[in-house]
mmCIF file of C-alpha atoms in Angstrom:
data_model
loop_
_atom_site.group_PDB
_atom_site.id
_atom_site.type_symbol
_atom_site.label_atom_id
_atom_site.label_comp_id
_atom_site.label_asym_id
_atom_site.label_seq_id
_atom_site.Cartn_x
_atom_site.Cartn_y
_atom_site.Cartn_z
ATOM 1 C CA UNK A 1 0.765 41.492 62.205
ATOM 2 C CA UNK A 2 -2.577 40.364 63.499
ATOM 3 C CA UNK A 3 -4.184 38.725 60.765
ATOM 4 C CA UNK A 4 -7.942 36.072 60.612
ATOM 5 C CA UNK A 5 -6.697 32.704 60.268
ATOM 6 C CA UNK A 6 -7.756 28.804 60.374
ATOM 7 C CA UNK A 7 -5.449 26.363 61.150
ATOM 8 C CA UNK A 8 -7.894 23.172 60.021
ATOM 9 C CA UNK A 9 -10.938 22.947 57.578
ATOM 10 C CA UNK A 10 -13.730 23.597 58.737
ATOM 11 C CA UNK A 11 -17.286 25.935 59.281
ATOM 12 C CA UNK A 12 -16.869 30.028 59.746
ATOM 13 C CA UNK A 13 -16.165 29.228 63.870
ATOM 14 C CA UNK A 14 -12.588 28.093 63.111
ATOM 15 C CA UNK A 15 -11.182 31.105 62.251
ATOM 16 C CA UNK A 16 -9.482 33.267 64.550
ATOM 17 C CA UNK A 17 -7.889 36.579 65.022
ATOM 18 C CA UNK A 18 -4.607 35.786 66.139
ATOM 19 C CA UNK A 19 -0.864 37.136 65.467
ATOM 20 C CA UNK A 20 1.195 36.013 62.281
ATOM 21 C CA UNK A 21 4.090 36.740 60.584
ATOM 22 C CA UNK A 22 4.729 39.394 58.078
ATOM 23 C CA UNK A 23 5.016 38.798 54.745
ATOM 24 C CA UNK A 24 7.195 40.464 51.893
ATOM 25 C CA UNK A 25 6.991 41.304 48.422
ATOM 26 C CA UNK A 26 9.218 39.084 45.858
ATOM 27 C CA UNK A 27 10.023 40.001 42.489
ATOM 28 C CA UNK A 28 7.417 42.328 40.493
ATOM 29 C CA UNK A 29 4.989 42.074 44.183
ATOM 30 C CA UNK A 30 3.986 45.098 46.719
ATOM 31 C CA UNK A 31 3.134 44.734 50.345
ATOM 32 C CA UNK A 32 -0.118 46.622 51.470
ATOM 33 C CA UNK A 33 -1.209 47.760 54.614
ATOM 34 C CA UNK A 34 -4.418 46.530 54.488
ATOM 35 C CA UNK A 35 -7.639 49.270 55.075
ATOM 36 C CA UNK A 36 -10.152 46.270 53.520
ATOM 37 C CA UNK A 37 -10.231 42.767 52.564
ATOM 38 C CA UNK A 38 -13.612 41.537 50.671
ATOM 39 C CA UNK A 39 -15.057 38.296 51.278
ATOM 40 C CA UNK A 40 -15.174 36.383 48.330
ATOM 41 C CA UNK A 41 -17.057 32.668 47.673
ATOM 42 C CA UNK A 42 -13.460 31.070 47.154
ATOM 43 C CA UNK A 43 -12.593 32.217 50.526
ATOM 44 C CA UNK A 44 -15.420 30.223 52.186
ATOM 45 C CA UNK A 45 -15.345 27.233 49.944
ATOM 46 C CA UNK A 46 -11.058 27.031 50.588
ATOM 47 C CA UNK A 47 -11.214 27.501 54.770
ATOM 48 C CA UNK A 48 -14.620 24.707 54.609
ATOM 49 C CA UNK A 49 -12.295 22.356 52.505
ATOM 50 C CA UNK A 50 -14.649 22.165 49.652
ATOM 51 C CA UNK A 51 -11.651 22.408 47.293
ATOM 52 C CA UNK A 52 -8.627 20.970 49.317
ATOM 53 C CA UNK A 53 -8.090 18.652 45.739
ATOM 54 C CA UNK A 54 -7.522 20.743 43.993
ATOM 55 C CA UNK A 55 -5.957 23.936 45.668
ATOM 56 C CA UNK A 56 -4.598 22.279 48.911
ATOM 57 C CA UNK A 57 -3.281 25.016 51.323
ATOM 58 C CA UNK A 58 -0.504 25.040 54.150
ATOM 59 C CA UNK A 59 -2.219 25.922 57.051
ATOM 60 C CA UNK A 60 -2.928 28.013 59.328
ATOM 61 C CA UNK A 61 -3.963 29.858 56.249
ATOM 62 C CA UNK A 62 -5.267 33.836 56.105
ATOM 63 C CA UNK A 63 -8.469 34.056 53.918
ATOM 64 C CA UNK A 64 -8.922 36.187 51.225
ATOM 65 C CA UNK A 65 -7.868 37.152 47.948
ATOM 66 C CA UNK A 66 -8.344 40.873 47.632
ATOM 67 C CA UNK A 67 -7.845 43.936 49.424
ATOM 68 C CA UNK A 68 -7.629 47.933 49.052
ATOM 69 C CA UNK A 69 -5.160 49.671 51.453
ATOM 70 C CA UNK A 70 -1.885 52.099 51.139
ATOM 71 C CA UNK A 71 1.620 50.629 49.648
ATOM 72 C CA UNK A 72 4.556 50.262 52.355
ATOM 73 C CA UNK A 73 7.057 47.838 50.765
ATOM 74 C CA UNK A 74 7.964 47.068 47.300
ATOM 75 C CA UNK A 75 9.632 44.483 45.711
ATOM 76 C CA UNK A 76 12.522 44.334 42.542
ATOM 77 C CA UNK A 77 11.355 44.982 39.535
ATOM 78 C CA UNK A 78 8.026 47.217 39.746
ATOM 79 C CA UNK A 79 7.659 50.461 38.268
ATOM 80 C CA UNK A 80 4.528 52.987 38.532
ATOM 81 C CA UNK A 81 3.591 52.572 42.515
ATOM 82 C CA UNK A 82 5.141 54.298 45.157
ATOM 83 C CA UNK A 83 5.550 54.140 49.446
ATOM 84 C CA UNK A 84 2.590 55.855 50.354
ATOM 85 C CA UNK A 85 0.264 55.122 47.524
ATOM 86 C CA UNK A 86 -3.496 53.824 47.665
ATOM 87 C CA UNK A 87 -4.385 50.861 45.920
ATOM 88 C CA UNK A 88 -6.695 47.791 45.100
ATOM 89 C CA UNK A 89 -5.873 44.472 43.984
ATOM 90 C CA UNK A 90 -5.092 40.559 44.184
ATOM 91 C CA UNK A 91 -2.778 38.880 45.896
ATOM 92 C CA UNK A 92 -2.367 34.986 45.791
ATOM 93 C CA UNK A 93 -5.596 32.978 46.703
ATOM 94 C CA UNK A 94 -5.135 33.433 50.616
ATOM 95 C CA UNK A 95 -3.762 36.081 52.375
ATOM 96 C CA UNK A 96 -5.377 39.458 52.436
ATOM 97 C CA UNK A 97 -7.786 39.334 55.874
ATOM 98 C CA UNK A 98 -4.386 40.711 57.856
ATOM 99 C CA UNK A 99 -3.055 43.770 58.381
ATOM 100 C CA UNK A 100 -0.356 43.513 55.487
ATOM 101 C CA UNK A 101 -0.881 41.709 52.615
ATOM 102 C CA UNK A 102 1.656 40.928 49.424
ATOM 103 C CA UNK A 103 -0.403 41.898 45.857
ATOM 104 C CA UNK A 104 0.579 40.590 42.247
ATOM 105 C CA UNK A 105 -1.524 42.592 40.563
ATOM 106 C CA UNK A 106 -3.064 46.030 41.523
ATOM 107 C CA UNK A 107 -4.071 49.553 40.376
ATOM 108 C CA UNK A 108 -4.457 52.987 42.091
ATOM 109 C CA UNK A 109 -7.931 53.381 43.657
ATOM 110 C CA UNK A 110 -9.937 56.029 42.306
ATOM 111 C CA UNK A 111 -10.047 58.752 44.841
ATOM 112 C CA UNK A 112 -14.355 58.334 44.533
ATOM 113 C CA UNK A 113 -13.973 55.145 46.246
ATOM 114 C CA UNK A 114 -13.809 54.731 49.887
ATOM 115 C CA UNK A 115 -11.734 51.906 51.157
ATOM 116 C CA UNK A 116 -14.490 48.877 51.257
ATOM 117 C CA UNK A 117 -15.413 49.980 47.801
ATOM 118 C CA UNK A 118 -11.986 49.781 46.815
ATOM 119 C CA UNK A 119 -11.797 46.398 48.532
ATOM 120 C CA UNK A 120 -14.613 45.265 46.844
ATOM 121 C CA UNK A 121 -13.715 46.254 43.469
ATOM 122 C CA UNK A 122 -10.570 43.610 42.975
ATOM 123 C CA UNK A 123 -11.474 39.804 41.937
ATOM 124 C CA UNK A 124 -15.636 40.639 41.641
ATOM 125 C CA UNK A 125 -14.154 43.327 38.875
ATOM 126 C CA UNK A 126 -11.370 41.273 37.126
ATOM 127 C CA UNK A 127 -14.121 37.788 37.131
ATOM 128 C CA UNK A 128 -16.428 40.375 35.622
ATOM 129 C CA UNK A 129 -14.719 41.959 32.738
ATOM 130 C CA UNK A 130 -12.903 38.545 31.667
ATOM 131 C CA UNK A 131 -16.585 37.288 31.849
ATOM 132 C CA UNK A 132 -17.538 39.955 29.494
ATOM 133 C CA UNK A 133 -14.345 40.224 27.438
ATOM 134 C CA UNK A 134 -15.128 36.527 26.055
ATOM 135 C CA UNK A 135 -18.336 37.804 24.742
ATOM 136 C CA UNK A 136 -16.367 40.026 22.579
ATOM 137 C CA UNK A 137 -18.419 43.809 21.494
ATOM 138 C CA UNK A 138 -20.701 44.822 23.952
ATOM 139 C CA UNK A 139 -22.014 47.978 22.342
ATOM 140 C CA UNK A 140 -25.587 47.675 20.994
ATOM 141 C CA UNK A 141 -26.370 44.131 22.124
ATOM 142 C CA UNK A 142 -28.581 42.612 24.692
ATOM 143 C CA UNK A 143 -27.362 40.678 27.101
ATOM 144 C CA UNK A 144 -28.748 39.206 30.235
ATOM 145 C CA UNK A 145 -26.218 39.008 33.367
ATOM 146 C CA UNK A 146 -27.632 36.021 35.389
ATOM 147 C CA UNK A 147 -26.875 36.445 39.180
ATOM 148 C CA UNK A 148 -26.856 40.116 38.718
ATOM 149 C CA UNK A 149 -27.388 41.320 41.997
ATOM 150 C CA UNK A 150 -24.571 39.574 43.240
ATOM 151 C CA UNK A 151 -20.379 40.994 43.831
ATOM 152 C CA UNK A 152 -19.408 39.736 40.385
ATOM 153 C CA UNK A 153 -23.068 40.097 38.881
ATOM 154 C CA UNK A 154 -23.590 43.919 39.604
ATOM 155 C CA UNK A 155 -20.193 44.388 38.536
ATOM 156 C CA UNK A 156 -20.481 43.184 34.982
ATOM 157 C CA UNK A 157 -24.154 45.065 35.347
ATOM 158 C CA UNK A 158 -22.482 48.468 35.032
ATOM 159 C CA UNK A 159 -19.018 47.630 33.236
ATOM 160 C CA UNK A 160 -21.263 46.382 30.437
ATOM 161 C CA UNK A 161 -23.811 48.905 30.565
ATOM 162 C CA UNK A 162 -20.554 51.744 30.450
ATOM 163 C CA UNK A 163 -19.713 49.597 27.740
ATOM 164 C CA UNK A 164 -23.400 50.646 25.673
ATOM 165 C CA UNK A 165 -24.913 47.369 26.516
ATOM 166 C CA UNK A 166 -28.684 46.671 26.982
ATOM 167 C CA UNK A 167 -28.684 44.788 30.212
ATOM 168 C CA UNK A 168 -31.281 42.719 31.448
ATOM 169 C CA UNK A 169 -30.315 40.953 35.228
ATOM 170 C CA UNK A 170 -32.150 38.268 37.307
ATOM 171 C CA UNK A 171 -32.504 38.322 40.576
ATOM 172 C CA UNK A 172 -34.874 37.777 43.461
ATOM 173 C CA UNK A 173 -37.705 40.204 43.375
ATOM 174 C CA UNK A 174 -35.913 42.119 46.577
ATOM 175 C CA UNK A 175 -33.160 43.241 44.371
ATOM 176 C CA UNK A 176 -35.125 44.343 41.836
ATOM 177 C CA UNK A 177 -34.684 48.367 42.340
ATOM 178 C CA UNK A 178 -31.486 47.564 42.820
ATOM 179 C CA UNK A 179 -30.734 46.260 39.611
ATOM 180 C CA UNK A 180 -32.458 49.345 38.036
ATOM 181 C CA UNK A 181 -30.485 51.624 40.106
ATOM 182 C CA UNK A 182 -27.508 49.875 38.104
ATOM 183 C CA UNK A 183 -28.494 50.320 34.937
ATOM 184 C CA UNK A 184 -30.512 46.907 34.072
ATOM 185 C CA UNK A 185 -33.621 45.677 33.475
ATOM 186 C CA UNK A 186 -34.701 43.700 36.496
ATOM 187 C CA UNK A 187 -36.465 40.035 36.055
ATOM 188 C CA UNK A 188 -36.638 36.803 38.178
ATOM 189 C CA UNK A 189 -35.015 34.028 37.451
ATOM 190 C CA UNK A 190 -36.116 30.141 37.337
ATOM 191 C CA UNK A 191 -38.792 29.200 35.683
ATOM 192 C CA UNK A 192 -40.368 30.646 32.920
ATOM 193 C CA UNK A 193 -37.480 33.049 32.385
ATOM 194 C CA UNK A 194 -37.757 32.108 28.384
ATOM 195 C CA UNK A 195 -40.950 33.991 28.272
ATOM 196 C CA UNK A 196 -40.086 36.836 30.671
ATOM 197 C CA UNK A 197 -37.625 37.657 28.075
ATOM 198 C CA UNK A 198 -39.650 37.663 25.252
ATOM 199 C CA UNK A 199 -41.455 40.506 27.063
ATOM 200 C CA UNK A 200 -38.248 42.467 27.763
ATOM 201 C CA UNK A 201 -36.156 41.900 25.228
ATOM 202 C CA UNK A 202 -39.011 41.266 21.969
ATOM 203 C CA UNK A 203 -35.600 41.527 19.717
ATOM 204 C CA UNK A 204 -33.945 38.451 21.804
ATOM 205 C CA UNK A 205 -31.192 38.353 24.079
ATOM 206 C CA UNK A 206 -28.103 38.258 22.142
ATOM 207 C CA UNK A 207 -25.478 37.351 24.753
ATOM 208 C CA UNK A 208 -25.702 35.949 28.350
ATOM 209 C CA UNK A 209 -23.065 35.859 30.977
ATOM 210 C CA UNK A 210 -23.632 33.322 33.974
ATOM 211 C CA UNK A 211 -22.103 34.501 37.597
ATOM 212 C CA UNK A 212 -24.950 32.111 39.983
ATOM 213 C CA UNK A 213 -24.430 28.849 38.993
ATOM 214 C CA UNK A 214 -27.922 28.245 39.764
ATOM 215 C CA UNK A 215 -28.177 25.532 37.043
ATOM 216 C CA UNK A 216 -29.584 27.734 34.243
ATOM 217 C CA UNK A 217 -26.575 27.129 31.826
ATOM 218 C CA UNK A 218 -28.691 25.379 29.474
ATOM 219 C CA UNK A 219 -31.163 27.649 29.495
ATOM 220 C CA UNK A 220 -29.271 30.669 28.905
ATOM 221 C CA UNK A 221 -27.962 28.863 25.789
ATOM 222 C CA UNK A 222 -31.266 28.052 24.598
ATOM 223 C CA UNK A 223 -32.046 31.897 25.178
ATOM 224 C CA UNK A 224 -29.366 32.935 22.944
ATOM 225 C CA UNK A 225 -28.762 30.009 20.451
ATOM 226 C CA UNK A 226 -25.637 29.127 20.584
ATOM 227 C CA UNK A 227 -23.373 28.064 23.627
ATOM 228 C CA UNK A 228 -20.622 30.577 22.391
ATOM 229 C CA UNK A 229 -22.909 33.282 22.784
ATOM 230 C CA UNK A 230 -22.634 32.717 26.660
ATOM 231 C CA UNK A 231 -20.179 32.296 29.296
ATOM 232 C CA UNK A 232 -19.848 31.650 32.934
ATOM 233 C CA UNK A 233 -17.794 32.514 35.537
ATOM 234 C CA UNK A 234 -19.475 30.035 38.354
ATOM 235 C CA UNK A 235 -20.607 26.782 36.439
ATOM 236 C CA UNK A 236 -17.282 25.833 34.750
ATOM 237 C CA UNK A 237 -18.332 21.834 34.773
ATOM 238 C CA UNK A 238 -21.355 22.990 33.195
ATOM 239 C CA UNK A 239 -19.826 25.021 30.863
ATOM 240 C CA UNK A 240 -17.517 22.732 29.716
ATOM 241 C CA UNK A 241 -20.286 20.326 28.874
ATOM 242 C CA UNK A 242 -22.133 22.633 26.916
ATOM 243 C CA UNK A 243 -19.406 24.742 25.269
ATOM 244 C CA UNK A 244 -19.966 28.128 26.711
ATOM 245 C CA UNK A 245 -17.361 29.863 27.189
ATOM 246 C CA UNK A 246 -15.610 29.166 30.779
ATOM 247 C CA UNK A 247 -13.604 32.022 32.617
ATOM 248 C CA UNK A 248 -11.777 31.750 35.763
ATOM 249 C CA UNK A 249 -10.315 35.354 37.279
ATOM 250 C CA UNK A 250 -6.197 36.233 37.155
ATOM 251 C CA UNK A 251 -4.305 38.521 38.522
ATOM 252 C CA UNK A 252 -4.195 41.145 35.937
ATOM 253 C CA UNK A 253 -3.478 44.770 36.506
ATOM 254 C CA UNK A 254 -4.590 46.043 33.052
ATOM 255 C CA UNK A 255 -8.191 45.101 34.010
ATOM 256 C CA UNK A 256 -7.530 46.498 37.240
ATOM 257 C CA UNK A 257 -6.339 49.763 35.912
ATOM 258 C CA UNK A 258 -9.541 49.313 33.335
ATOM 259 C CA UNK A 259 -11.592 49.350 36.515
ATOM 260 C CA UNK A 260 -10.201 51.903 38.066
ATOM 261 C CA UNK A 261 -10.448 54.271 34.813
ATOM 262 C CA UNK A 262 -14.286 53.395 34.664
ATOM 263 C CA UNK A 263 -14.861 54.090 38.541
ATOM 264 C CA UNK A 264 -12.993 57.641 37.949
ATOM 265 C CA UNK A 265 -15.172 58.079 35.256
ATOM 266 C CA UNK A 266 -18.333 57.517 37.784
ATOM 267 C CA UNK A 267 -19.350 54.787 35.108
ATOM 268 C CA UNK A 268 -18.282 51.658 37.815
ATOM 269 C CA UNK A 269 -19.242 51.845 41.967
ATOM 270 C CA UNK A 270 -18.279 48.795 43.675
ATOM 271 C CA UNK A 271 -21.666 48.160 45.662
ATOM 272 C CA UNK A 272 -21.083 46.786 49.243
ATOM 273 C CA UNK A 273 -23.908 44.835 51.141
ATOM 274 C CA UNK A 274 -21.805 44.852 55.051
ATOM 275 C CA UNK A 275 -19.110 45.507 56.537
ATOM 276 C CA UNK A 276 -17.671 43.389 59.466
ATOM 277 C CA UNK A 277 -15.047 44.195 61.679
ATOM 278 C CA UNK A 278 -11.878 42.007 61.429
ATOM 279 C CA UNK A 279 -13.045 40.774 65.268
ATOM 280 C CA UNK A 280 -15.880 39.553 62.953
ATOM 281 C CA UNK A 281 -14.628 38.033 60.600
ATOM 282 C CA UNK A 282 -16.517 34.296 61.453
ATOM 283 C CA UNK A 283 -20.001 36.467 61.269
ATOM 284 C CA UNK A 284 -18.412 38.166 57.514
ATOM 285 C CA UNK A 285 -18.351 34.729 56.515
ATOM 286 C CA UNK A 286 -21.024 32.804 57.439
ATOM 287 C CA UNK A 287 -23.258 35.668 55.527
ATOM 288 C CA UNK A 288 -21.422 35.167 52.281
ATOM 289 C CA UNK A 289 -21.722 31.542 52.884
ATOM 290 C CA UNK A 290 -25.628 32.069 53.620
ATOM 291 C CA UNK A 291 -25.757 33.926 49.609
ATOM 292 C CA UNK A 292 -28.464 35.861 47.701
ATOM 293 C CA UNK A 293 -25.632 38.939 48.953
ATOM 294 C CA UNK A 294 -26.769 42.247 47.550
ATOM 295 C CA UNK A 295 -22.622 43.301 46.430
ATOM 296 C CA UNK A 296 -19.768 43.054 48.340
ATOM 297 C CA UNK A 297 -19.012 41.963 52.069
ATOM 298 C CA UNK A 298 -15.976 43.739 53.269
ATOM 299 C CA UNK A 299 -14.123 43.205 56.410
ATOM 300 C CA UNK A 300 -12.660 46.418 57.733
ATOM 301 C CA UNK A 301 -8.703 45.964 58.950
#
């Protein structure tokens, strides 16, 4: 299969389109023929090194950690997916920027989606509803989604506002119709966010979830009054100082299928800033790696 690969740490230039072999599905895994493969911030952060302590990898290595495509192997022991069948999901935390890619946890795309949305949809989706899940009832609360503009950020903007949220999101000012076109209340963040707020939301925030790790942790425990009140998907040292609630992503299909349900419902549209060839893929990832994305970079197989 031709797949992107890097066979040392290093910047976006080190990965190359090149021929590797195929994998295949083990116990309670399908293989995909991959349509799209999202670009996610672990993906950067593994092929630079940045976290070779504590998730070393055997390289050459294949980025990414979700795709979308249509099912052409399966493994023992899975039930309810079939040869032929189109769907979105997570695989282990390298992998899916190939042509075929082995998934542990997936659902069936909605057929509303294109393929990059469905790409999209997988580990921004899961990171988002865990994020919101710890926060426990959603319906008739404020809460303000900081980072919203972002994969994960407008994500959890329109899974909590389906959920009968008030949602108030920061951004930069050049998102800010974007935000409202999901649902939220748009505001700036940094400084003086405290009293933005109190403008917005005159009844106070009542929950917060963090997805920019922009150093704001305290104050979006401040904003709410009580560190359990919040939690964060990005700053987990951060978190774990102040006692927010900390939430890394799994593989799980029921939030998957939970997606899925919402974007058949038209309540949940993965939003996608670029696509990139796979020919591209060094360009795909030295915009992710640049931020401040508006959704999703996909890379098209």
């Amino acid at each position: 299969m031709r797949a992107a690969r890097f066979h040392e740490y290093g910047g976006a230039e080190s990965l190359v389109v090149e021929q590797a072999p195929d994998p295949h599905p083990g116990l309670g895994e399908i293989r995909v023929r991959v349509a799209a493969a999202s670009v996610n911030p672990i993906d950067w952060k593994l092929r630079a090194g940045a976290l070779h302590q504590l998730i070393p990898l055997e390289l050459p290595a294949v980025p990414g950690r979700d795709a979308a495509g249509v099912v052409d192997e399966i493994g023992d022991g899975v039930q309810g997916v079939s040869i032929g069948d189109r769907v979105f999901g997570l695989g282990g935390v390298t992998g899916s920027t190939a042509e075929l890619v082995v998934l542990s946890a997936w659902a069936h795309a909605p057929d509303a989606w294109n393929d990059e949305q469905a790409a999209g949809a997988g580990l921004a989706s899961v990171t988002a509803m865990r994020g919101l899940n710890a926060l426990d009832s959603l319906a008739g609360r404020t809460l303000l989604v900081e980072g919203a503009a972002g994969g994960v950020g407008s994500a959890a903007v329109e899974i909590a506002v389906a959920r009968g949220a008030t949602v108030i999101g920061t951004a930069g000012e050049r998102n800010h119709e974007f935000l409202a076109s999901l649902g939220a209340v748009p505001t700036t963040y940094g400084p003086g966010l405290a009293q933005r707020l109190s403008a917005l939301a005159p009844h106070g925030v009542d929950i917060a979830l963090d997805t920019a790790a922009s150093g704001s942790l305290i104050d979006l425990v401040t904003i709410t009054g009580d560190p359990t009140r919040v939690a964060t998907v990005a700053d987990h040292a951060g978190g774990q100082r102040l006692g927010t609630h900390v939430v890394n992503a799994e593989n799980d299909s029921t939030l998957l299928s939970a997606t899925a349900e919402l974007g058949r419902q038209g309540s949940y549209t993965p939003r996608i800033e670029q696509t990139y060839p796979l020919e591209r893929i060094a360009d795909a990832h030295a915009h992710a790696e640049r931020g401040r994305t508006r959704g999703k970079i996909v890379i098209c197989i």
